[in-house]
Coordinates of C-alpha atoms and ligand atoms in Angstrom, one line a residue:
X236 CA 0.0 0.0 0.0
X237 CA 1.3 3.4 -1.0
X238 CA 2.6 5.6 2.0
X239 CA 0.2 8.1 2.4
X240 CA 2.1 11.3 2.2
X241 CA 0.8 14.7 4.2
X242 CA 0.7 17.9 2.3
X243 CA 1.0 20.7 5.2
X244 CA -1.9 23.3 4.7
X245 CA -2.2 26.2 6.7
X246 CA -4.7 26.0 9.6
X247 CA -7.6 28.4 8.8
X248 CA -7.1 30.6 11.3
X249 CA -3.2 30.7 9.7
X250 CA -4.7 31.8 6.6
X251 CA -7.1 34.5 7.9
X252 CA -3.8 35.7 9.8
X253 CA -2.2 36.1 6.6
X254 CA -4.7 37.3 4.9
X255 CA -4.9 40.1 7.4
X256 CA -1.3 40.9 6.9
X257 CA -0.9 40.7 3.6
X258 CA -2.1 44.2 3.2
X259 CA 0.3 45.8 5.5
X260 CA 3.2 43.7 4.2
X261 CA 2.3 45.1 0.6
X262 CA 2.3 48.5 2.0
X263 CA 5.4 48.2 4.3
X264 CA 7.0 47.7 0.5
X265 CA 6.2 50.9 -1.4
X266 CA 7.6 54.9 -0.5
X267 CA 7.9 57.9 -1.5
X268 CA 9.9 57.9 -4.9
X269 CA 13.0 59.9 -4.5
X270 CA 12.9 63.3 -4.9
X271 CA 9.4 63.7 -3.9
X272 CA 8.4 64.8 -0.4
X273 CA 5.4 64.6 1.7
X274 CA 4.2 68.2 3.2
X275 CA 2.7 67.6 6.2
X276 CA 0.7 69.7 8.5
X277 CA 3.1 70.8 11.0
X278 CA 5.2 72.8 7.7
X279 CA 2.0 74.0 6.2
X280 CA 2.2 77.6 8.0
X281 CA 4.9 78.3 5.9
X282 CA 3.5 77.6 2.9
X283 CA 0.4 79.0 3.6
X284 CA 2.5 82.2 4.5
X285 CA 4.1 81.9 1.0
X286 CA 1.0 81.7 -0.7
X287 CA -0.4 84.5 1.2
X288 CA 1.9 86.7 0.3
X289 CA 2.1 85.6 -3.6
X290 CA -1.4 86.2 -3.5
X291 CA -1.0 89.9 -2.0
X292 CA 1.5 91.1 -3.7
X293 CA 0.0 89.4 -7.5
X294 CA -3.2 91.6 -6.4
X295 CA -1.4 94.6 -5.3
X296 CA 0.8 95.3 -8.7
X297 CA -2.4 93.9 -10.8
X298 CA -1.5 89.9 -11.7
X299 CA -4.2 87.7 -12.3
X300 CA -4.0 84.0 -11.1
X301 CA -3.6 81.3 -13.8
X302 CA -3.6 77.5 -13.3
X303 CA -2.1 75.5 -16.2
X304 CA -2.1 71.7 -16.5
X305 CA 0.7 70.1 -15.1
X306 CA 1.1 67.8 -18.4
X307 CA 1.8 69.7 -21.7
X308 CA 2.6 68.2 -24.9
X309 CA 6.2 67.4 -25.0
X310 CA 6.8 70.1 -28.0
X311 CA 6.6 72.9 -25.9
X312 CA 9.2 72.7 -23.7
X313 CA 11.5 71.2 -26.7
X314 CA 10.7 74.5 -28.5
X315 CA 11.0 76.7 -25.7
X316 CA 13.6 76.0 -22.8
X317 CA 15.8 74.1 -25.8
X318 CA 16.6 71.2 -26.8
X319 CA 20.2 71.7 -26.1
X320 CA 19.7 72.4 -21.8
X321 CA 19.9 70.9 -19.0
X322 CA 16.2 70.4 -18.2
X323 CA 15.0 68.9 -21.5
X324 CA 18.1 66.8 -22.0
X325 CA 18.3 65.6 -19.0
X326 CA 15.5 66.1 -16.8
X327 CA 12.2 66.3 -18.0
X328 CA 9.6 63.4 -16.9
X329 CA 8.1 62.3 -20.9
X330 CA 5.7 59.9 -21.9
X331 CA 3.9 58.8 -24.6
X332 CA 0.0 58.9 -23.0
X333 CA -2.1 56.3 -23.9
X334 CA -3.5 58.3 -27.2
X335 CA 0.1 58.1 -28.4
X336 CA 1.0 61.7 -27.7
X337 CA 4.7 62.5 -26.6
X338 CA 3.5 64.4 -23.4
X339 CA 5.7 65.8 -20.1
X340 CA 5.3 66.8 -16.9
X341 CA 5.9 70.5 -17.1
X342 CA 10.0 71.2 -15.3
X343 CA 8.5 75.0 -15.5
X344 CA 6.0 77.1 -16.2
X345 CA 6.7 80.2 -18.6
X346 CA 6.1 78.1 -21.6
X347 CA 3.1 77.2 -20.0
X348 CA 1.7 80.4 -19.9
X349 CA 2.7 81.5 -23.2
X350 CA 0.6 78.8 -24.6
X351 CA -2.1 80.0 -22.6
X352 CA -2.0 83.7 -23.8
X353 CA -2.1 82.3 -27.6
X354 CA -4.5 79.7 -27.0
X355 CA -7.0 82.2 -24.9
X356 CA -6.3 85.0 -27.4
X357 CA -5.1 87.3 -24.8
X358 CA -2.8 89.4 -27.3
X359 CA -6.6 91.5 -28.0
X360 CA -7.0 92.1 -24.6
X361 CA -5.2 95.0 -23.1
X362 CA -1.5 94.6 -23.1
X363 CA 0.4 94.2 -20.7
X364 CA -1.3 90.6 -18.9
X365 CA -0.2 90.1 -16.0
X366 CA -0.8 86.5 -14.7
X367 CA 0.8 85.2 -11.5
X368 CA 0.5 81.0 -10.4
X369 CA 2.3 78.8 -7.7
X370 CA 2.1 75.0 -8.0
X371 CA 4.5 71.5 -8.8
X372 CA 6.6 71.3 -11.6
X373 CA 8.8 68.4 -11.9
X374 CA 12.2 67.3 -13.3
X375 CA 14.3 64.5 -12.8
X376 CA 17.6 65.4 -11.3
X377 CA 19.8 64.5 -8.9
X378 CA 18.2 65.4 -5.4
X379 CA 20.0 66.9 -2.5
X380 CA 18.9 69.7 -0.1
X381 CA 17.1 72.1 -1.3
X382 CA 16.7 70.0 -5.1
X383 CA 13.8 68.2 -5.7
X384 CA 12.1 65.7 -8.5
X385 CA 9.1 67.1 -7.4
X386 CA 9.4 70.9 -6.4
X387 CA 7.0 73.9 -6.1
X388 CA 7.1 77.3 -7.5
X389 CA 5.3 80.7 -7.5
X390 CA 5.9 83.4 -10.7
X391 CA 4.5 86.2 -12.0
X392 CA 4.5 87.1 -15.6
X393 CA 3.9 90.2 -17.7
X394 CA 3.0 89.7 -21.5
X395 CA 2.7 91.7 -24.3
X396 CA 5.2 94.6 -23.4
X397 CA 8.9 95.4 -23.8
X398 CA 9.1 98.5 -21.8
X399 CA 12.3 98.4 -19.8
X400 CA 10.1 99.6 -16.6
X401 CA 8.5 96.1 -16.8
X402 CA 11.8 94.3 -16.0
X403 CA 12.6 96.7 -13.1
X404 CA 9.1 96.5 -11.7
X405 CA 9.0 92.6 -11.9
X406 CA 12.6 93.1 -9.8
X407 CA 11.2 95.3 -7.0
X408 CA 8.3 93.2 -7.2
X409 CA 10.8 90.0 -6.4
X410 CA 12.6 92.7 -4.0
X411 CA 9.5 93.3 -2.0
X412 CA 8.5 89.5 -1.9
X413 CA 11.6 88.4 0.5
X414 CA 11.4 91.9 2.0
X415 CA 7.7 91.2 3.7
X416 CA 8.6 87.7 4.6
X417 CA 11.8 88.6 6.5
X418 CA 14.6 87.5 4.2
X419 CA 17.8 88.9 3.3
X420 CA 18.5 88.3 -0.6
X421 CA 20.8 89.8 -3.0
X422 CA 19.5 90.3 -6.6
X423 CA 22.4 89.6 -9.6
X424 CA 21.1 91.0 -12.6
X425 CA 23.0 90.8 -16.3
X426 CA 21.5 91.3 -19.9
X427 CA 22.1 88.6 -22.2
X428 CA 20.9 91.2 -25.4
X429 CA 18.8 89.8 -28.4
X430 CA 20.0 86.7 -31.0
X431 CA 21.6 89.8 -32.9
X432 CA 24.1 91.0 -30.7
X433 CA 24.3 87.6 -28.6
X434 CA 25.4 86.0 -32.1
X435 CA 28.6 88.4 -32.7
X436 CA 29.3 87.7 -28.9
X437 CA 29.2 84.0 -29.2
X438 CA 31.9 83.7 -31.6
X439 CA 34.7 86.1 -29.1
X440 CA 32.9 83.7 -26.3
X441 CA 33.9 80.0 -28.2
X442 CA 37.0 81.6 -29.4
X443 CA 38.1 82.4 -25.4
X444 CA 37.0 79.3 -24.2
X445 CA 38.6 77.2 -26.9
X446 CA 41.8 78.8 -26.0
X447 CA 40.9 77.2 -22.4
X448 CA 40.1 73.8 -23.6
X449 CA 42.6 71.4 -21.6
X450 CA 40.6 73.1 -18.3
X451 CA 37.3 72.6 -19.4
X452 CA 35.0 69.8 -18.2
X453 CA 33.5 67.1 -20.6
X454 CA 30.3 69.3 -20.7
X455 CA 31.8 72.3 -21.2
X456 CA 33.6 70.7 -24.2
X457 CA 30.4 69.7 -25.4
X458 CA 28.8 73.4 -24.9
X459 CA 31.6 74.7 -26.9
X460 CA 29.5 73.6 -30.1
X461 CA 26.0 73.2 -29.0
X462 CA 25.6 75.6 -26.2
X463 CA 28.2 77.9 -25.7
X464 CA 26.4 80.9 -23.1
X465 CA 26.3 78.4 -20.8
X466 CA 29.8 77.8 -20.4
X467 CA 29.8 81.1 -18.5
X468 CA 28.0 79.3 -15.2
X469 CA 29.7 76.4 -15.1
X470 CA 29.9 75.0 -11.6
X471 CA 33.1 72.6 -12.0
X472 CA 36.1 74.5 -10.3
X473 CA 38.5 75.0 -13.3
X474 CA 35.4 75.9 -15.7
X475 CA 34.3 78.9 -13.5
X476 CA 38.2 79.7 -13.1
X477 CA 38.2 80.4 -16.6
X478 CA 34.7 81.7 -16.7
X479 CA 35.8 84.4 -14.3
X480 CA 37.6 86.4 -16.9
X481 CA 35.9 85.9 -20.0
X482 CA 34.6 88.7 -22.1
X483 CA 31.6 90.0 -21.0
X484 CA 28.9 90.0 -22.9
X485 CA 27.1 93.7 -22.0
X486 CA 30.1 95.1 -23.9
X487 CA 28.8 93.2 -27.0
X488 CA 25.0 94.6 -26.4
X489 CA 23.6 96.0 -29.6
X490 CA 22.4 100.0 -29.2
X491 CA 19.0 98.9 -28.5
X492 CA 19.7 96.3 -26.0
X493 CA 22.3 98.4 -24.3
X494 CA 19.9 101.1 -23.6
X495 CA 16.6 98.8 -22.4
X496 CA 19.6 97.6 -19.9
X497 CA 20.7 100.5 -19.1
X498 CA 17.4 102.0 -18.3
X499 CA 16.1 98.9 -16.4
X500 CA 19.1 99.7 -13.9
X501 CA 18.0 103.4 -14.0
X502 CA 14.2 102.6 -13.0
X503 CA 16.0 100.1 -10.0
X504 CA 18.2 102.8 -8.9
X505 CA 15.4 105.2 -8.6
X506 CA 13.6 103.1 -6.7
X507 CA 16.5 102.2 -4.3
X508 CA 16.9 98.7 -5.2
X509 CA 19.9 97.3 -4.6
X510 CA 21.7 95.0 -7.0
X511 CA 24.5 93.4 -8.3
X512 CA 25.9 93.6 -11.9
X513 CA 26.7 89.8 -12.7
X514 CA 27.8 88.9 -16.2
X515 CA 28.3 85.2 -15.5
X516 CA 24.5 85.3 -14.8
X517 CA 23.4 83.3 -18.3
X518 CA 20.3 81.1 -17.3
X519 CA 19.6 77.7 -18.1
X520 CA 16.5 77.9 -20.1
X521 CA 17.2 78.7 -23.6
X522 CA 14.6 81.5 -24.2
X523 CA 15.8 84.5 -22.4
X524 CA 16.7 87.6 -24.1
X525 CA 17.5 90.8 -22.7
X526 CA 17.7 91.2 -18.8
X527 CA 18.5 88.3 -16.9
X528 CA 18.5 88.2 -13.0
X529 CA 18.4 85.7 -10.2
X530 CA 17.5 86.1 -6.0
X531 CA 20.2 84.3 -4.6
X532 CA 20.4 83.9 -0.2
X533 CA 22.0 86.6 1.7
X534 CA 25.1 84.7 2.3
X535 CA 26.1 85.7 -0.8
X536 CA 28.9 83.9 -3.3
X537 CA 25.6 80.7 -3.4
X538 CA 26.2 79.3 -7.2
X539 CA 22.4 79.5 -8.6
X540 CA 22.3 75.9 -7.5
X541 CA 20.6 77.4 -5.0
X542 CA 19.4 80.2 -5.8
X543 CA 15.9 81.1 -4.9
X544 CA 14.5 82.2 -7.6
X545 CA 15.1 83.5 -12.0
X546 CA 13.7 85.0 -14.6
X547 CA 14.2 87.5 -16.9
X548 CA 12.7 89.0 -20.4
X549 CA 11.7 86.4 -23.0
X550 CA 10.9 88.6 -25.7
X551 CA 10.7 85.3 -29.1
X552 CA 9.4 82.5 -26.9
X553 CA 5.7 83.6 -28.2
X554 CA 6.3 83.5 -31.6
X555 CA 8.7 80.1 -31.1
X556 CA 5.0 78.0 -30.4
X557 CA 3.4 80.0 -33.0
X558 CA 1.9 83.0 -31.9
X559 CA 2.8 86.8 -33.2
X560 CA 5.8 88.5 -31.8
X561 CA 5.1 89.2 -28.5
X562 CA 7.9 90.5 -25.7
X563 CA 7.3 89.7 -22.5
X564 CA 9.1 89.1 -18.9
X565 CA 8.9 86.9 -16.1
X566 CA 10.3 85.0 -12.9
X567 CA 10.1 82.2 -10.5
X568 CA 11.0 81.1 -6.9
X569 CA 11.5 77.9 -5.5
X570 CA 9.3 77.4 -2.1
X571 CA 11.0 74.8 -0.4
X572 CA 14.4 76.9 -0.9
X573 CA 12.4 79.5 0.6
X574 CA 11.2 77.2 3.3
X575 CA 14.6 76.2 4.3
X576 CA 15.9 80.0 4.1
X577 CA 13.2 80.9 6.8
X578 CA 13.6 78.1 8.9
X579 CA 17.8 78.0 8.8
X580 CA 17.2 82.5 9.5
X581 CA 14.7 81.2 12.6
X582 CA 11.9 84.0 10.8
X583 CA 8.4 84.2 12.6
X584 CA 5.8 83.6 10.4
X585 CA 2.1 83.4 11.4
X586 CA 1.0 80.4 12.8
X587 CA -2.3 78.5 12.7
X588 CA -5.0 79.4 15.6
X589 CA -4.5 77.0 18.1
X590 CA -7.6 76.3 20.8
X591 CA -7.7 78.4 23.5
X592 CA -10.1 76.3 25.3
X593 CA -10.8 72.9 25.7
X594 CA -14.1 71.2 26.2
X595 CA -14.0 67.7 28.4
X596 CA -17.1 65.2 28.6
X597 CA -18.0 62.3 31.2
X598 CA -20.6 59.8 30.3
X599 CA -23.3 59.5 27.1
X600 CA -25.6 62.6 27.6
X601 CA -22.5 64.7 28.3
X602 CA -20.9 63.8 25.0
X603 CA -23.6 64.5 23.1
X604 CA -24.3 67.5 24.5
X605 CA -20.6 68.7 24.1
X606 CA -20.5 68.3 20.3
X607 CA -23.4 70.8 20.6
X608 CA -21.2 73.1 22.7
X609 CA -17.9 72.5 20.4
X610 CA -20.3 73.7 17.3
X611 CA -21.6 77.2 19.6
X612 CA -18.2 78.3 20.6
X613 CA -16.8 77.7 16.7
X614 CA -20.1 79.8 15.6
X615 CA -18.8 82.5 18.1
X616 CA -15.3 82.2 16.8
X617 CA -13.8 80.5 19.3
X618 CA -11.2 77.6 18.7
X619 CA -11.9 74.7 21.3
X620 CA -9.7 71.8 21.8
X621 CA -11.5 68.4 22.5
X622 CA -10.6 64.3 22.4
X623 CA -14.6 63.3 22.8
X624 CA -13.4 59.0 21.4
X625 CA -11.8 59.5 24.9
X626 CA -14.1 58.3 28.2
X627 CA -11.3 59.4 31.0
X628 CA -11.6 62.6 31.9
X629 CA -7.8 62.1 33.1
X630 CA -6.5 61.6 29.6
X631 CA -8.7 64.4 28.0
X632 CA -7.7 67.1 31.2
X633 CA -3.6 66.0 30.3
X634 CA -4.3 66.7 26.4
X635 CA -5.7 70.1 27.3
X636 CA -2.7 71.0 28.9
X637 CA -0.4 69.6 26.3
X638 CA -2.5 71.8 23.9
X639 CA -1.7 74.4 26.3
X640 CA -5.3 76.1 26.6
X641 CA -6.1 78.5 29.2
X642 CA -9.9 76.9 30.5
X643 CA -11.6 73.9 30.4
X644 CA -15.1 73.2 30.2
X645 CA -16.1 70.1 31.8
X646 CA -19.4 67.7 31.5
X647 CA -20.5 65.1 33.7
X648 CA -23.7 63.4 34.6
X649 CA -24.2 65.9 37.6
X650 CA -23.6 68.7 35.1
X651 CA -26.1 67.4 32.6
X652 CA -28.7 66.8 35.5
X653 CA -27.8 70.2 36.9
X654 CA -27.8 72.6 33.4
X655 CA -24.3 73.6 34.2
X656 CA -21.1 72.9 33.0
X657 CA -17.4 74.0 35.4
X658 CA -14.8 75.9 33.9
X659 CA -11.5 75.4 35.0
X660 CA -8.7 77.7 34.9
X661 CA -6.0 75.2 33.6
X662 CA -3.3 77.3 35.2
X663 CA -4.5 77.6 38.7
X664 CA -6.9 74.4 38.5
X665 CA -9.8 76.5 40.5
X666 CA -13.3 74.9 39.0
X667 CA -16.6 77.2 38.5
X668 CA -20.0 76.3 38.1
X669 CA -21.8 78.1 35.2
X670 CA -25.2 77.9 33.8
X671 CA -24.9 75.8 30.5
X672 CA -26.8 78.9 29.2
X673 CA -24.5 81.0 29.5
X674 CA -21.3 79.4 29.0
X675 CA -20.3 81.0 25.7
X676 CA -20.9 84.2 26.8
X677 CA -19.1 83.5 30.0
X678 CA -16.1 82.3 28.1
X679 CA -15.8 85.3 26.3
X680 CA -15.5 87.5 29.1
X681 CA -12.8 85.2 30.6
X682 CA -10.6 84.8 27.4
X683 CA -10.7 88.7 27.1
X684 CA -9.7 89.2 30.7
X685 CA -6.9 86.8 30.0
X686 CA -5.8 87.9 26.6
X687 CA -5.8 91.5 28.4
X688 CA -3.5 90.2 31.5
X689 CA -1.3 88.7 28.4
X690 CA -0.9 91.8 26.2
X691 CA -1.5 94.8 28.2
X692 CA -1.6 97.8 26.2
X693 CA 0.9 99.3 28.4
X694 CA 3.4 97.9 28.9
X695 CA 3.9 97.4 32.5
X696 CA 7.3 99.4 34.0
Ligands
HAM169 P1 14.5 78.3 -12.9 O1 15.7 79.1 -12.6 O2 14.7 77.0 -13.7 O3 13.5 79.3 -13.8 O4 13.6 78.0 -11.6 C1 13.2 79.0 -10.8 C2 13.5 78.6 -9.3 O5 12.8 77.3 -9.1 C3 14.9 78.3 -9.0 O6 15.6 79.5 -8.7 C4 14.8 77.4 -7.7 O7 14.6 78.2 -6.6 C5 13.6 76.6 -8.1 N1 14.0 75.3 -8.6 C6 14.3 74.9 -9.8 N2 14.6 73.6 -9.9 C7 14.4 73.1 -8.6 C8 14.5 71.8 -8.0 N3 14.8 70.7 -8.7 N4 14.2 71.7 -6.7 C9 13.8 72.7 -6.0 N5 13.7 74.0 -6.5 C10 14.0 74.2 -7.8 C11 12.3 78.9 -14.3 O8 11.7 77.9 -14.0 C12 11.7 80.0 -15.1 N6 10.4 79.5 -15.6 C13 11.6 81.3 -14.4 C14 10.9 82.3 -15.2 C15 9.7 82.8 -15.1 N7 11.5 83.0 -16.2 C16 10.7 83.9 -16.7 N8 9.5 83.7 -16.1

């Protein structure tokens, strides 16, 4: 007789185990893809604060907001930020969708916009528009602090004008932004002129750096031919040694461009903007022309690896997606480098409301009754504290103090039989009894007598 063999099966109560887990397992095995960050409540002050202020300041100089779709065709950042940088190169997130169309993640948003001014045919609208947005953009680079796959911007944008007072205002308008939030910049500003004078320019530019080869990097060698302007802010060591005394290209400016330069500086000198003249300052997006100009940190010599934010005059990026001639100027800022700056300078910024009481329940009635009471006091604009999944009025009385409230309103049964609730002074633990009534109003009068003791409007001597 055959042996009879035992296959081992799980016990069911093995397999409902498993079952269980198998969820959590799957999840213990996925995270956040690299480069990408989770904001999470306890940093959303600041970016509220940064929005605020974006939003302010786009209403006070007369931007409107615009949200464009974080996916654009492919084309349009080929055609604008160039084929030849960095960002499209390199970095940009493509894919062909499931209608077959080459699309990307937008690494920016100026080309963006532009698309948006053709396609919504604001060129018969009065000119300039000013449009100002905040949101992610996305490119895939290496991260490090302050560098990010997945990183957020504001800008501002004015379309349709070449007036040099444009470029100055969009400056001060940069100028003011880290002003009101408490930051410390310095503004580098150059002119990288029109494809006229930039082409004679070029050529003394190549020429220089070819005499430099043998201490050029492998990229640089490669920008001799298919990129050369950015040669000029080259990060490697011996490439900015060399970089440090090439020609400079505002001697090269063509009348025109010389004079919108010069009279961009003019408007920033009369309104008392400091700045400093940089001629290395190139930008890595293809479609500048004209004034260029970074906000780099206070501490000064920062490469624009970190600098907190570009832009400058892109007067044939229009007509490069097919629109008519159109000049226009613009810049960016990078909110987490922003985010950093104000928490590495230890900046105050406002800070949610927290609860400034806390309301505390004992038994079925009384819990029902204090969702009612939690409701009145946020009617009457008063933030409460509460933890009514807990039963022990131990554990809720410790959660008000780690909240840090000044009273508490308790509930019990006696309360509830009684139409009263106590208050309690969470500093000095002394307990009141007050109608149930009249506890809002009551409230009131105490948090004003307290808020009064905490900010007198003399100050005491
Ligand atoms: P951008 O210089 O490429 O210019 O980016 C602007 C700012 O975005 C940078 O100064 C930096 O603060 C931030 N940023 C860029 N890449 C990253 C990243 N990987 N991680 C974190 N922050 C980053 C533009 O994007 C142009 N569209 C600006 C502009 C507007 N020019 C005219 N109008």
């Amino acid at each position: 007789m055959p042996k009879k063999t035992f296959k081992k099966t799980k016990s069911n109560q093995q397999a409902a185990k498993d079952e269980l887990e198998e969820p959590r397992n799957k999840a213990a095995q996925l995270h956040l893809l690299k480069g990408m960050k989770d904001i999470l409540p306890d940093d959303q002050d600041y970016w509220n604060f940064i929005y605020d202020k974006v939003r302010e300041l786009g209403h006070d100089y007369g931007y409107g907001q615009i949200a464009t779709p974080i996916l654009e065709p492919t084309n349009l950042f080929i055609r604008t930020v160039g084929k030849e940088t960095d960002i499209v190169e390199k970095e940009v997130y493509s894919f062909i969708d499931k209608g077959e169309e080459d699309v990307t993640l937008r690494p920016e948003n100026t080309a963006s916009v532009a698309r948006a001014y053709i396609e919504h045919g604001f060129v018969a609208k009065s000119q300039p528009v000013k449009l100002f947005y905040y949101g992610p953009f996305f490119r895939y680079n290496r991260p490090q602090s302050g560098r990010y796959r997945q990183f957020f911007q504001f800008g501002y944008e004015a379309l349709g004008e070449d007036h040099p007072v444009i470029d100055a205002q969009l400056i001060a308008l940069a100028h003011k932004f880290f002003q009101e939030i408490g930051l410390k910049v310095s503004l580098q500003v150059n002119s990288i002129g029109c494809p006229a004078c930039r082409e004679n320019y070029l050529q003394v530019l190549v020429n220089y750096f070819r005499s430099k080869r043998k201490n050029l990097c492998d990229d640089c060698k490669r920008r001799l031919t298919k990129n050369p302007l950015r040669l000029l802010d080259c990060k490697e060591a011996g490439c900015a040694e060399v970089a440090q005394d090439a020609p400079q290209i505002v001697d090269y400016l063509c009348e025109e461009c010389r004079d919108h330069f010069v009279r961009v500086l003019e408007y920033l000198d009369s309104m008392e903007i400091t700045y400093n003249l940089n001629p290395q300052l190139v930008r890595g997006l293809d479609y500048y022309t004209r004034t260029t100009f970074e906000i780099w940190p206070d501490s000064g010599e920062t490469a624009s690896q970190s600098s907190l934010g570009g832009g400058g005059r892109y007067d044939n990026l229009i007509e490069l997606i097919g629109g008519r001639p159109t000049p226009a100027a613009g810049f960016a800022c990078g909110i987490e480098r922003i985010i950093i700056q104000l928490k590495e300078k230890a900046i105050d910024i406002p800070r949610t409301k927290k609860p400034e009481i806390f309301i505390a329940q004992l038994g079925v009635t009384a819990r029902k009754e204090c969702i009612k009471l939690f409701e009145q006091f946020r009617k009457e604009g008063i933030k409460a504290g509460e933890d009514f999944a807990k039963d022990s009025i131990k554990d809720q009385l410790s959660r008000a103090s780690r909240l840090g409230v000044k009273l508490a309103i308790i509930l019990g049964q006696k309360e509830i039989l009684d139409g009263t609730v106590l208050i309690r002074d969470m500093e000095n633990g002394i307990q009141e009894v007050v109608d149930i009534n009249k506890v809002v109003q009551e409230v009131q009068k105490r948090l004003a007598k307290l808020n009064e003791i905490d900010s007198p409007d003399q100050p005491i001597s």
